[in-house]
Short mmCIF file of C-alpha atoms in Angstrom, two decimals:
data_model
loop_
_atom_site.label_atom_id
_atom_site.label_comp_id
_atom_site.label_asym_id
_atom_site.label_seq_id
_atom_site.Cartn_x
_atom_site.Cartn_y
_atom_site.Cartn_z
CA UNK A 1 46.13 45.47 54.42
CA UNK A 2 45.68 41.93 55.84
CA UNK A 3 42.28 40.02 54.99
CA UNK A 4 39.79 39.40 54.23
CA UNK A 5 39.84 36.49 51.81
CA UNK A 6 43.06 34.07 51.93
CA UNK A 7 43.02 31.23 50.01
CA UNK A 8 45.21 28.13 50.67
CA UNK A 9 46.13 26.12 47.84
CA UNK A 10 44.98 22.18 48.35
CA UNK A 11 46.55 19.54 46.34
CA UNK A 12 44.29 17.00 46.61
CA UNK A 13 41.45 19.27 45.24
CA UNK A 14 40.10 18.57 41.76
CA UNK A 15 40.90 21.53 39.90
CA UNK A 16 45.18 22.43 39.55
CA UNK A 17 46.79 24.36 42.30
CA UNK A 18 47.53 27.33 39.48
CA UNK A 19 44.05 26.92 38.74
CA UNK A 20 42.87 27.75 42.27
CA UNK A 21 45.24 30.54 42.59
CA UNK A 22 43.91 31.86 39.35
CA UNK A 23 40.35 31.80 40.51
CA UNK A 24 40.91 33.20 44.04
CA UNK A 25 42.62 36.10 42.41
CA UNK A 26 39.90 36.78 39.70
CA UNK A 27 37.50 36.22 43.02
CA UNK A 28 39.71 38.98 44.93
CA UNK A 29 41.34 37.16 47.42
CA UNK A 30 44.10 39.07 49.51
CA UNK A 31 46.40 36.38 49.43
CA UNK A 32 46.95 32.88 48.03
CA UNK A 33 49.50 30.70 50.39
CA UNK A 34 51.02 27.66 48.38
CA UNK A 35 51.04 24.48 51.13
CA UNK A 36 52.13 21.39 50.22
CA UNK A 37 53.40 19.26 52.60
CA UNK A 38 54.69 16.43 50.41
CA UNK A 39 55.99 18.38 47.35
CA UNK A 40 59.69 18.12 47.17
CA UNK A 41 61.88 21.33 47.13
CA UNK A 42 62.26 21.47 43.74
CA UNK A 43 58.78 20.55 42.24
CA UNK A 44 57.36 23.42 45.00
CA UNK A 45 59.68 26.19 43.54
CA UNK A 46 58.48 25.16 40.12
CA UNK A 47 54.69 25.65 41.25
CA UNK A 48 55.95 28.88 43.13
CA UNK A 49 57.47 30.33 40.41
CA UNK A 50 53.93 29.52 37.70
CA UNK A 51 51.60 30.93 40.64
CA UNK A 52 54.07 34.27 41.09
CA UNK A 53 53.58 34.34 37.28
CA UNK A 54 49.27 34.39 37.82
CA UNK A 55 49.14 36.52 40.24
CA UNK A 56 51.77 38.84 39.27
CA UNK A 57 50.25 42.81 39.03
CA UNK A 58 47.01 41.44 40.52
CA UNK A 59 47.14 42.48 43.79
CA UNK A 60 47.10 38.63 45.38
CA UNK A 61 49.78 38.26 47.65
CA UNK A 62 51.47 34.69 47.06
CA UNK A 63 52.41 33.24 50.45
CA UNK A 64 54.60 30.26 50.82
CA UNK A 65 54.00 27.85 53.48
CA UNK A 66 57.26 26.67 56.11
CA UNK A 67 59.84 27.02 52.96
CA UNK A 68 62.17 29.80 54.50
CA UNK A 69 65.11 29.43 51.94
CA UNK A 70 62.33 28.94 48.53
CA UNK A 71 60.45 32.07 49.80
CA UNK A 72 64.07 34.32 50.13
CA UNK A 73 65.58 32.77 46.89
CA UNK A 74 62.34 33.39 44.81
CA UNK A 75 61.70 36.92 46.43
CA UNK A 76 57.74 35.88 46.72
CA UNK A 77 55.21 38.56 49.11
CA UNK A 78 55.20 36.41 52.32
CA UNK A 79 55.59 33.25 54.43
CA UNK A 80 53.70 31.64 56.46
CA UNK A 81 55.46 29.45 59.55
CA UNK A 82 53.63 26.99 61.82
CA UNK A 83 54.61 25.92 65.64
CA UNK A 84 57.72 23.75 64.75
CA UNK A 85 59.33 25.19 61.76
CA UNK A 86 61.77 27.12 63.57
CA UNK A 87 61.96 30.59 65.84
CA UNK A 88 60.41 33.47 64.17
CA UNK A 89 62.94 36.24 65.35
CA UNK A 90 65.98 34.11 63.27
CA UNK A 91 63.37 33.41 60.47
CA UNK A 92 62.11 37.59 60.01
CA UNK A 93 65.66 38.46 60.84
CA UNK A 94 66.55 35.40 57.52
CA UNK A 95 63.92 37.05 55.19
CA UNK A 96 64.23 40.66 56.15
CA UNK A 97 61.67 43.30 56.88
CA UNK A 98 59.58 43.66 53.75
CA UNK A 99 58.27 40.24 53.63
CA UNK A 100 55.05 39.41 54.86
CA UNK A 101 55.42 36.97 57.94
CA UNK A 102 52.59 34.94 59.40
CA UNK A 103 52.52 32.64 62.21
CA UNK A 104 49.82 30.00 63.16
CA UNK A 105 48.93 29.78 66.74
CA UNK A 106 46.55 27.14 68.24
CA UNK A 107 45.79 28.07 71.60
CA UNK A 108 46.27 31.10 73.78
CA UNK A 109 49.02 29.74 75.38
CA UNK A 110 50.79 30.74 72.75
CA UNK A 111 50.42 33.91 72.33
CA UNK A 112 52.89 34.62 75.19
CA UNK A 113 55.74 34.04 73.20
CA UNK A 114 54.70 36.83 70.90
CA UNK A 115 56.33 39.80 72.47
CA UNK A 116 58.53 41.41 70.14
CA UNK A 117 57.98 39.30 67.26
CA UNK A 118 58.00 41.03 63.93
CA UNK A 119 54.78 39.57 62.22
CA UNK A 120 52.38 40.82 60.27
CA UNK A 121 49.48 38.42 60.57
CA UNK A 122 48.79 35.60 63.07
CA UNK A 123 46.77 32.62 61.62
CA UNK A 124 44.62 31.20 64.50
CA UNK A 125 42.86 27.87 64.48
CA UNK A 126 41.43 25.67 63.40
CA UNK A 127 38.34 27.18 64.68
CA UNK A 128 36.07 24.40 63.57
CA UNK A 129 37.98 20.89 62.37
CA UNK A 130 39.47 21.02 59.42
CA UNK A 131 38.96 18.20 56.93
CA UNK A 132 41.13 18.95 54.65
CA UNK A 133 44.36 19.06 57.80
CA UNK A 134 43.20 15.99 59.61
CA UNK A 135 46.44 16.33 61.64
CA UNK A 136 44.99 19.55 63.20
CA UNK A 137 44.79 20.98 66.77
CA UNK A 138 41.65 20.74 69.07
CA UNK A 139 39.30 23.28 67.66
CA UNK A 140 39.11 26.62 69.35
CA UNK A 141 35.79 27.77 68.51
CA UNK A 142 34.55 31.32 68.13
CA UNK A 143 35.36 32.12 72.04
CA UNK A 144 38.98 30.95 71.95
CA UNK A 145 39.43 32.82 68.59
CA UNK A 146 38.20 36.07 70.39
CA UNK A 147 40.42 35.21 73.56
CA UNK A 148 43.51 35.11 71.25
CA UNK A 149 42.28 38.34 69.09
CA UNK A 150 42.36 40.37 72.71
CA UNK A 151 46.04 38.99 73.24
CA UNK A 152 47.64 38.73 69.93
CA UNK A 153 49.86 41.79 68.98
CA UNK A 154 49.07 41.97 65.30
CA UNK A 155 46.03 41.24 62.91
CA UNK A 156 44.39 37.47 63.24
CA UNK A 157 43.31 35.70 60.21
CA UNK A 158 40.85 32.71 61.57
CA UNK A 159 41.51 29.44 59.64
CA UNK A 160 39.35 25.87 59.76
CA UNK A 161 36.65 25.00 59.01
CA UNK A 162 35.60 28.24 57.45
CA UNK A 163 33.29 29.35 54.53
CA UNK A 164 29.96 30.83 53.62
CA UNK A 165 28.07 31.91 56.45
CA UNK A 166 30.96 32.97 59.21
CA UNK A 167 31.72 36.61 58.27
CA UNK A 168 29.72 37.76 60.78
CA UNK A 169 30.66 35.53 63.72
CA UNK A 170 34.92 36.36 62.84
CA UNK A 171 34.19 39.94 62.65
CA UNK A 172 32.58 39.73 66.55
CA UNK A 173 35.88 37.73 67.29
CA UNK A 174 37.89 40.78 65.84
CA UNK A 175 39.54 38.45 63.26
CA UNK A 176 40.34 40.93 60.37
CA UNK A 177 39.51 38.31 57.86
CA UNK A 178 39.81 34.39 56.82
CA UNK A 179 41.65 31.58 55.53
CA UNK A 180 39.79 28.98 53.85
CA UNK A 181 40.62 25.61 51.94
CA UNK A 182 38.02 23.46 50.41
CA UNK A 183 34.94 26.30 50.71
CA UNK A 184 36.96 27.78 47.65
CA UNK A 185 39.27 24.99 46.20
CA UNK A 186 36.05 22.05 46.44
CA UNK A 187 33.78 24.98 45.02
CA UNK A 188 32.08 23.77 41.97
CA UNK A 189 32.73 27.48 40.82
CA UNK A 190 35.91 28.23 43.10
CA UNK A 191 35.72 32.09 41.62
CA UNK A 192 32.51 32.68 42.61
CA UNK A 193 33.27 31.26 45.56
CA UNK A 194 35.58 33.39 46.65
CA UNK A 195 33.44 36.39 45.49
CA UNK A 196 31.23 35.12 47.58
CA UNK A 197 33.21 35.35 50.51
CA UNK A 198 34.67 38.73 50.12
CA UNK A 199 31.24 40.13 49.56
CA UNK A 200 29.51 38.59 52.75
CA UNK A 201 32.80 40.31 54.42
CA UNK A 202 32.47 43.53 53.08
CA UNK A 203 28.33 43.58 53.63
CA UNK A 204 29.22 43.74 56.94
#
C-alpha cells in the first residue's frame, strides 16, 4: 500500500533527522524518505543505515532520495528519483523489481514519458510552494494535481506545501495520500503531528 502519510526528512529542522524518522513512525507514517542534498556519500549511508535501524519491524518504509548505488548497497525499501537523476527504466532495471521506485513529476507534460515505466508511486508537485525546496517548480495547484492523477499510470502522492487541513481536497484530486516536510518535521510535537495527518486521512 502507498500513502497516506510520507514524511521527508529535513535537515535544517530543529529536531535530528533520526529523530523525525522516529516520530513519523510512532505517528504511523507509510514511509520516511531520507533527502539531503548536501550530505556527502558517506555521512548519508551512515544516517541511512541509523534510520533503517528505527524503523526496522515498524512498518515505515525508509526511502532514499536520488542515491541509486547507497539504496542497492544498503538493501533499504525504496528510492525516490527526481527529473534529472537519470532514466528510470536503467535505474528499476539497476535496483531490481522489489524495490519501491518513485518518481517526481512537475507538470503534465511529463507524464508522457511514463509508458512502461516500472514505478510504484509518482510524487507530484509542489502543489502549493514549498518553503522548505525554494528551488521548486511553479506550483500546480489542486487542478493540475487532478489533471496528472487522470494521466499518471500508478498511485500519486501530492507533495508541497501540504499539512493539516488538505486531506480532503487530495482525496478529490485522487492522490492516494501525501508527502509533507515542515507540517511534521517544524511540528512542535512532530508525532502528533503526523497522527494528526493520518487521522484527518482516514476520517475521510
Amino acid at each position: 500500500m502507498i500513502g497516506p502519510v510520507y514524511v521527508v526528512t529535513d535537515a535544517e529542522a530543529a529536531i535530528s533527522v533520526p529523530d523525525q524518522a522516529r516520530a513519523a513512525m510512532r505517528g504511523g507514517a507509510w514511509a520516511v524518505q531520507l533527502r539531503d542534498k548536501e550530505a556527502a556519500d558517506a555521512a548519508f549511508a551512515e544516517l541511512a543505515r541509523e534510520l533503517a535501524e528505527i524503523l526496522s519491524g515498524s512498518g515505515t518504509k525508509l526511502i532514499l532520495n536520488d542515491r541509486v548505488e547507497l539504496a542497492c548497497a544498503l538493501g533499504v525499501d525504496g528510492l525516490h528519483i527526481g527529473q534529472s537523476d537519470g532514466d528510470p527504466a536503467r535505474i528499476r532495471d539497476r535496483i531490481g523489481p522489489e524495490m519501491i521506485l518513485g518518481l517526481s513529476i512537475e507538470n503534465a507534460g511529463q507524464c508522457a514519458a511514463l509508458d512502461g515505466l516500472a514505478l510504484d508511486y509518482i510524487g507530484s508537485g509542489p502543489v502549493r510552494a514549498n518553503p522548505s525546496k525554494p528551488d521548486h517548480a511553479p506550483p500546480i495547484g489542486f487542478d493540475g494535481l487532478a489533471e496528472i492523477v487522470g494521466l499518471a499510470p500508478c498511485p500519486v502522492v501530492a507533495i508541497g506545501g501540504l499539512g493539516t487541513g488538505d486531506a480532503a481536497a487530495l482525496k478529490q484530486a485522487g492522490a492516494v495520500g501525501m508527502a509533507v516536510v515542515s507540517a511534521v518535521t517544524r511540528a512542535d510535537d512532530p508525532e502528533a503531528a503526523t497522527r494528526e495527518l493520518m487521522q484527518e486521512w482516514s476520517a475521510l
